[in-house]
PDB file of C-alpha atoms and ligand atoms in Angstrom:
ATOM      1  CA  MET A  16       0.485  15.117 194.261  1.00  0.00           C
ATOM      2  CA  LYS A  17       0.709  11.410 194.969  1.00  0.00           C
ATOM      3  CA  LEU A  18       3.374  10.049 197.274  1.00  0.00           C
ATOM      4  CA  GLU A  19       6.520   9.122 195.407  1.00  0.00           C
ATOM      5  CA  ALA A  20       7.538   5.469 195.839  1.00  0.00           C
ATOM      6  CA  LYS A  21      10.761   6.437 197.626  1.00  0.00           C
ATOM      7  CA  VAL A  22       8.936   8.718 200.054  1.00  0.00           C
ATOM      8  CA  GLN A  23       6.231   6.111 200.676  1.00  0.00           C
ATOM      9  CA  LYS A  24       8.851   3.468 201.441  1.00  0.00           C
ATOM     10  CA  ALA A  25      10.680   5.753 203.872  1.00  0.00           C
ATOM     11  CA  MET A  26       7.385   6.712 205.546  1.00  0.00           C
ATOM     12  CA  ASN A  27       6.454   3.043 205.986  1.00  0.00           C
ATOM     13  CA  GLU A  28       9.863   2.427 207.524  1.00  0.00           C
ATOM     14  CA  GLN A  29       9.258   5.321 209.914  1.00  0.00           C
ATOM     15  CA  VAL A  30       5.912   3.802 210.948  1.00  0.00           C
ATOM     16  CA  ASN A  31       7.838   0.657 211.829  1.00  0.00           C
ATOM     17  CA  LYS A  32      10.440   2.625 213.798  1.00  0.00           C
ATOM     18  CA  GLU A  33       7.764   4.443 215.795  1.00  0.00           C
ATOM     19  CA  LEU A  34       6.022   1.139 216.550  1.00  0.00           C
ATOM     20  CA  TYR A  35       9.349  -0.336 217.597  1.00  0.00           C
ATOM     21  CA  SER A  36       9.847   2.680 219.902  1.00  0.00           C
ATOM     22  CA  SER A  37       6.429   1.971 221.397  1.00  0.00           C
ATOM     23  CA  TYR A  38       7.360  -1.689 221.899  1.00  0.00           C
ATOM     24  CA  LEU A  39      10.773  -0.833 223.382  1.00  0.00           C
ATOM     25  CA  TYR A  40       9.286   1.593 225.910  1.00  0.00           C
ATOM     26  CA  LEU A  41       6.598  -0.917 226.827  1.00  0.00           C
ATOM     27  CA  SER A  42       9.321  -3.491 227.461  1.00  0.00           C
ATOM     28  CA  MET A  43      11.188  -0.972 229.606  1.00  0.00           C
ATOM     29  CA  SER A  44       7.951  -0.163 231.432  1.00  0.00           C
ATOM     30  CA  ALA A  45       7.443  -3.862 232.183  1.00  0.00           C
ATOM     31  CA  TRP A  46      10.974  -4.123 233.590  1.00  0.00           C
ATOM     32  CA  CYS A  47      10.402  -1.087 235.838  1.00  0.00           C
ATOM     33  CA  GLU A  48       7.128  -2.521 237.095  1.00  0.00           C
ATOM     34  CA  SER A  49       8.795  -5.849 237.958  1.00  0.00           C
ATOM     35  CA  GLU A  50      11.720  -4.112 239.655  1.00  0.00           C
ATOM     36  CA  GLY A  51       9.510  -1.968 241.914  1.00  0.00           C
ATOM     37  CA  TYR A  52       9.644   1.358 240.072  1.00  0.00           C
ATOM     38  CA  PRO A  53       5.953   2.090 239.424  1.00  0.00           C
ATOM     39  CA  GLY A  54       6.562   5.769 238.644  1.00  0.00           C
ATOM     40  CA  CYS A  55       9.082   4.964 235.915  1.00  0.00           C
ATOM     41  CA  ALA A  56       6.743   2.230 234.643  1.00  0.00           C
ATOM     42  CA  LYS A  57       3.975   4.822 234.319  1.00  0.00           C
ATOM     43  CA  TRP A  58       6.252   7.330 232.534  1.00  0.00           C
ATOM     44  CA  LEU A  59       7.451   4.712 230.064  1.00  0.00           C
ATOM     45  CA  GLY A  60       3.942   3.330 229.557  1.00  0.00           C
ATOM     46  CA  MET A  61       2.752   6.821 228.586  1.00  0.00           C
ATOM     47  CA  GLN A  62       5.779   7.229 226.330  1.00  0.00           C
ATOM     48  CA  SER A  63       4.930   3.916 224.679  1.00  0.00           C
ATOM     49  CA  SER A  64       1.385   5.189 223.936  1.00  0.00           C
ATOM     50  CA  GLU A  65       2.805   8.429 222.499  1.00  0.00           C
ATOM     51  CA  GLU A  66       5.009   6.451 220.152  1.00  0.00           C
ATOM     52  CA  ARG A  67       2.017   4.549 218.844  1.00  0.00           C
ATOM     53  CA  GLU A  68       0.320   7.899 218.215  1.00  0.00           C
ATOM     54  CA  HIS A  69       3.405   8.997 216.247  1.00  0.00           C
ATOM     55  CA  ALA A  70       3.169   5.854 214.120  1.00  0.00           C
ATOM     56  CA  MET A  71      -0.539   6.482 213.526  1.00  0.00           C
ATOM     57  CA  LYS A  72       0.061  10.104 212.498  1.00  0.00           C
ATOM     58  CA  ILE A  73       2.278   8.886 209.644  1.00  0.00           C
ATOM     59  CA  TYR A  74      -0.053   5.943 208.908  1.00  0.00           C
ATOM     60  CA  HIS A  75      -3.025   8.306 208.413  1.00  0.00           C
ATOM     61  CA  PHE A  76      -0.925  10.741 206.385  1.00  0.00           C
ATOM     62  CA  ILE A  77       0.126   7.983 203.962  1.00  0.00           C
ATOM     63  CA  HIS A  78      -3.566   7.192 203.419  1.00  0.00           C
ATOM     64  CA  GLU A  79      -4.531  10.852 203.066  1.00  0.00           C
ATOM     65  CA  ARG A  80      -2.005  11.081 200.240  1.00  0.00           C
ATOM     66  CA  GLY A  81      -3.466   8.052 198.495  1.00  0.00           C
ATOM     67  CA  GLY A  82      -0.502   5.881 199.442  1.00  0.00           C
ATOM     68  CA  ARG A  83      -0.218   2.330 200.687  1.00  0.00           C
ATOM     69  CA  VAL A  84       0.580   1.450 204.298  1.00  0.00           C
ATOM     70  CA  GLU A  85       2.696  -1.682 204.475  1.00  0.00           C
ATOM     71  CA  LEU A  86       3.415  -2.977 207.952  1.00  0.00           C
ATOM     72  CA  ALA A  87       6.549  -5.003 208.598  1.00  0.00           C
ATOM     73  CA  GLY A  88       7.637  -7.135 211.549  1.00  0.00           C
ATOM     74  CA  ILE A  89       8.668  -5.359 214.737  1.00  0.00           C
ATOM     75  CA  ASP A  90      12.041  -6.286 216.242  1.00  0.00           C
ATOM     76  CA  THR A  91      12.173  -7.870 219.697  1.00  0.00           C
ATOM     77  CA  PRO A  92      13.072  -5.161 222.199  1.00  0.00           C
ATOM     78  CA  LYS A  93      15.593  -5.593 225.006  1.00  0.00           C
ATOM     79  CA  SER A  94      13.824  -6.820 228.132  1.00  0.00           C
ATOM     80  CA  ASP A  95      16.502  -6.779 230.804  1.00  0.00           C
ATOM     81  CA  PHE A  96      18.424  -3.806 232.120  1.00  0.00           C
ATOM     82  CA  LYS A  97      21.240  -3.302 234.599  1.00  0.00           C
ATOM     83  CA  ASP A  98      19.663  -0.324 236.313  1.00  0.00           C
ATOM     84  CA  LEU A  99      17.633   2.833 235.705  1.00  0.00           C
ATOM     85  CA  THR A 100      20.670   4.752 234.476  1.00  0.00           C
ATOM     86  CA  GLN A 101      21.356   2.190 231.770  1.00  0.00           C
ATOM     87  CA  LEU A 102      17.685   2.119 230.825  1.00  0.00           C
ATOM     88  CA  PHE A 103      17.208   5.897 230.494  1.00  0.00           C
ATOM     89  CA  THR A 104      20.557   6.319 228.734  1.00  0.00           C
ATOM     90  CA  MET A 105      19.195   3.871 226.174  1.00  0.00           C
ATOM     91  CA  VAL A 106      16.026   5.978 225.888  1.00  0.00           C
ATOM     92  CA  LEU A 107      18.160   9.043 225.114  1.00  0.00           C
ATOM     93  CA  GLU A 108      20.303   7.175 222.574  1.00  0.00           C
ATOM     94  CA  HIS A 109      17.187   5.755 220.964  1.00  0.00           C
ATOM     95  CA  GLU A 110      15.582   9.191 220.643  1.00  0.00           C
ATOM     96  CA  ARG A 111      18.743  10.532 218.993  1.00  0.00           C
ATOM     97  CA  LYS A 112      18.502   7.724 216.439  1.00  0.00           C
ATOM     98  CA  VAL A 113      14.842   8.559 215.807  1.00  0.00           C
ATOM     99  CA  SER A 114      15.748  12.234 215.291  1.00  0.00           C
ATOM    100  CA  ALA A 115      18.357  11.222 212.706  1.00  0.00           C
ATOM    101  CA  SER A 116      15.805   9.026 210.978  1.00  0.00           C
ATOM    102  CA  ILE A 117      13.249  11.871 210.826  1.00  0.00           C
ATOM    103  CA  THR A 118      15.915  14.168 209.369  1.00  0.00           C
ATOM    104  CA  ALA A 119      16.762  11.583 206.699  1.00  0.00           C
ATOM    105  CA  LEU A 120      13.068  11.220 205.901  1.00  0.00           C
ATOM    106  CA  TYR A 121      12.751  14.996 205.571  1.00  0.00           C
ATOM    107  CA  GLU A 122      15.663  15.016 203.139  1.00  0.00           C
ATOM    108  CA  THR A 123      14.003  12.278 201.075  1.00  0.00           C
ATOM    109  CA  ALA A 124      10.839  14.404 200.901  1.00  0.00           C
ATOM    110  CA  MET A 125      12.903  17.469 199.953  1.00  0.00           C
ATOM    111  CA  LYS A 126      14.611  15.657 197.101  1.00  0.00           C
ATOM    112  CA  ALA A 127      11.202  14.525 195.840  1.00  0.00           C
ATOM    113  CA  ASN A 128       9.889  18.132 196.009  1.00  0.00           C
ATOM    114  CA  ASP A 129       7.197  16.770 198.301  1.00  0.00           C
ATOM    115  CA  TYR A 130       6.210  19.878 200.256  1.00  0.00           C
ATOM    116  CA  ALA A 131       3.183  18.360 201.994  1.00  0.00           C
ATOM    117  CA  THR A 132       5.320  15.640 203.556  1.00  0.00           C
ATOM    118  CA  GLN A 133       7.920  18.210 204.590  1.00  0.00           C
ATOM    119  CA  ILE A 134       5.238  20.272 206.347  1.00  0.00           C
ATOM    120  CA  MET A 135       3.858  17.191 208.105  1.00  0.00           C
ATOM    121  CA  LEU A 136       7.375  16.211 209.221  1.00  0.00           C
ATOM    122  CA  GLN A 137       8.010  19.615 210.762  1.00  0.00           C
ATOM    123  CA  TRP A 138       5.778  18.532 213.643  1.00  0.00           C
ATOM    124  CA  PHE A 139       8.049  15.516 214.176  1.00  0.00           C
ATOM    125  CA  ILE A 140      11.206  17.631 214.053  1.00  0.00           C
ATOM    126  CA  THR A 141       9.843  19.868 216.822  1.00  0.00           C
ATOM    127  CA  GLU A 142       8.652  16.827 218.777  1.00  0.00           C
ATOM    128  CA  GLN A 143      12.116  15.233 218.596  1.00  0.00           C
ATOM    129  CA  VAL A 144      13.690  18.321 220.195  1.00  0.00           C
ATOM    130  CA  GLU A 145      11.271  17.849 223.094  1.00  0.00           C
ATOM    131  CA  GLU A 146      11.812  14.083 223.284  1.00  0.00           C
ATOM    132  CA  GLU A 147      15.603  14.422 223.424  1.00  0.00           C
ATOM    133  CA  LYS A 148      15.353  17.232 225.983  1.00  0.00           C
ATOM    134  CA  ASN A 149      13.101  15.150 228.273  1.00  0.00           C
ATOM    135  CA  ALA A 150      15.340  12.079 228.084  1.00  0.00           C
ATOM    136  CA  ASN A 151      18.434  14.210 228.649  1.00  0.00           C
ATOM    137  CA  GLU A 152      16.904  15.786 231.759  1.00  0.00           C
ATOM    138  CA  ILE A 153      16.083  12.365 233.195  1.00  0.00           C
ATOM    139  CA  VAL A 154      19.623  11.074 232.582  1.00  0.00           C
ATOM    140  CA  ASP A 155      21.046  14.222 234.221  1.00  0.00           C
ATOM    141  CA  LEU A 156      18.703  13.821 237.170  1.00  0.00           C
ATOM    142  CA  LEU A 157      19.786  10.196 237.603  1.00  0.00           C
ATOM    143  CA  LYS A 158      23.428  11.285 237.760  1.00  0.00           C
ATOM    144  CA  LYS A 159      22.555  13.462 240.763  1.00  0.00           C
ATOM    145  CA  VAL A 160      20.363  10.795 242.343  1.00  0.00           C
ATOM    146  CA  GLY A 161      23.140   8.199 242.459  1.00  0.00           C
ATOM    147  CA  GLU A 162      22.363   4.787 243.883  1.00  0.00           C
ATOM    148  CA  SER A 163      20.877   5.522 247.268  1.00  0.00           C
ATOM    149  CA  PRO A 164      17.537   3.671 247.606  1.00  0.00           C
ATOM    150  CA  VAL A 165      15.808   6.697 249.166  1.00  0.00           C
ATOM    151  CA  SER A 166      16.862   8.990 246.315  1.00  0.00           C
ATOM    152  CA  LEU A 167      15.796   6.388 243.746  1.00  0.00           C
ATOM    153  CA  LEU A 168      12.419   6.137 245.469  1.00  0.00           C
ATOM    154  CA  MET A 169      11.992   9.904 245.232  1.00  0.00           C
ATOM    155  CA  PHE A 170      13.112   9.870 241.611  1.00  0.00           C
ATOM    156  CA  ASP A 171      10.545   7.169 240.859  1.00  0.00           C
ATOM    157  CA  ARG A 172       7.799   9.215 242.548  1.00  0.00           C
ATOM    158  CA  GLN A 173       8.811  12.259 240.511  1.00  0.00           C
ATOM    159  CA  LEU A 174       8.509  10.363 237.214  1.00  0.00           C
ATOM    160  CA  GLY A 175       5.152   9.015 238.308  1.00  0.00           C
ATOM    161  CA  THR A 176       3.741  12.562 238.361  1.00  0.00           C
ATOM    162  CA  ARG A 177       3.888  12.718 234.549  1.00  0.00           C
ATOM    163  CA  ALA A 178       0.589  13.988 233.224  1.00  0.00           C
ATOM    164  CA  ALA A 179      -0.937  13.178 229.861  1.00  0.00           C
ATOM    165  CA  GLY A 180      -0.248  15.474 226.922  1.00  0.00           C
TER     166      GLY A 180
HETATM  167 FE1  LIG B   2       8.358   9.051 218.144  1.00  0.00          FE
HETATM  168 FE2  LIG B   2      10.123   9.283 220.656  1.00  0.00          FE
HETATM  169  O1  LIG B   2       9.912   9.533 218.834  1.00  0.00           O
END
């Protein structure tokens, strides 16, 4: 079954959103690096790479289904932040938006009786639970850390221990 035009359009939009996520986290990573938070910069840099992988998963799926990938412009991400709390709160809010977008995409596939796309999107639904959980934990941790430079240093070290995968 070929991709329905509506589903293809929504999938292309999701590719753009994942690439924007990648760009946003790279911008956040750059800010952290400039501000002396190398651990956070590493965490966000890895997150940025993951987002590109998400975009590519959908990109390849569109092709596998005989569809057309159409790339659009990527919005300019925010490049300046007040502090780490503001930055990671934005990560959490952004992930919630992505989850809503994946849900909407799933509904589009459901209405089109496109079971293959629904199955593919189940991976993303599970992934979004993980993404929101991780961001939530970081925001909670930052609330405990407060603004003491020593605690922020330890927090930064902790984020820098993120391993691939
Ligand atoms: Fe690709 Fe963080 O969602």
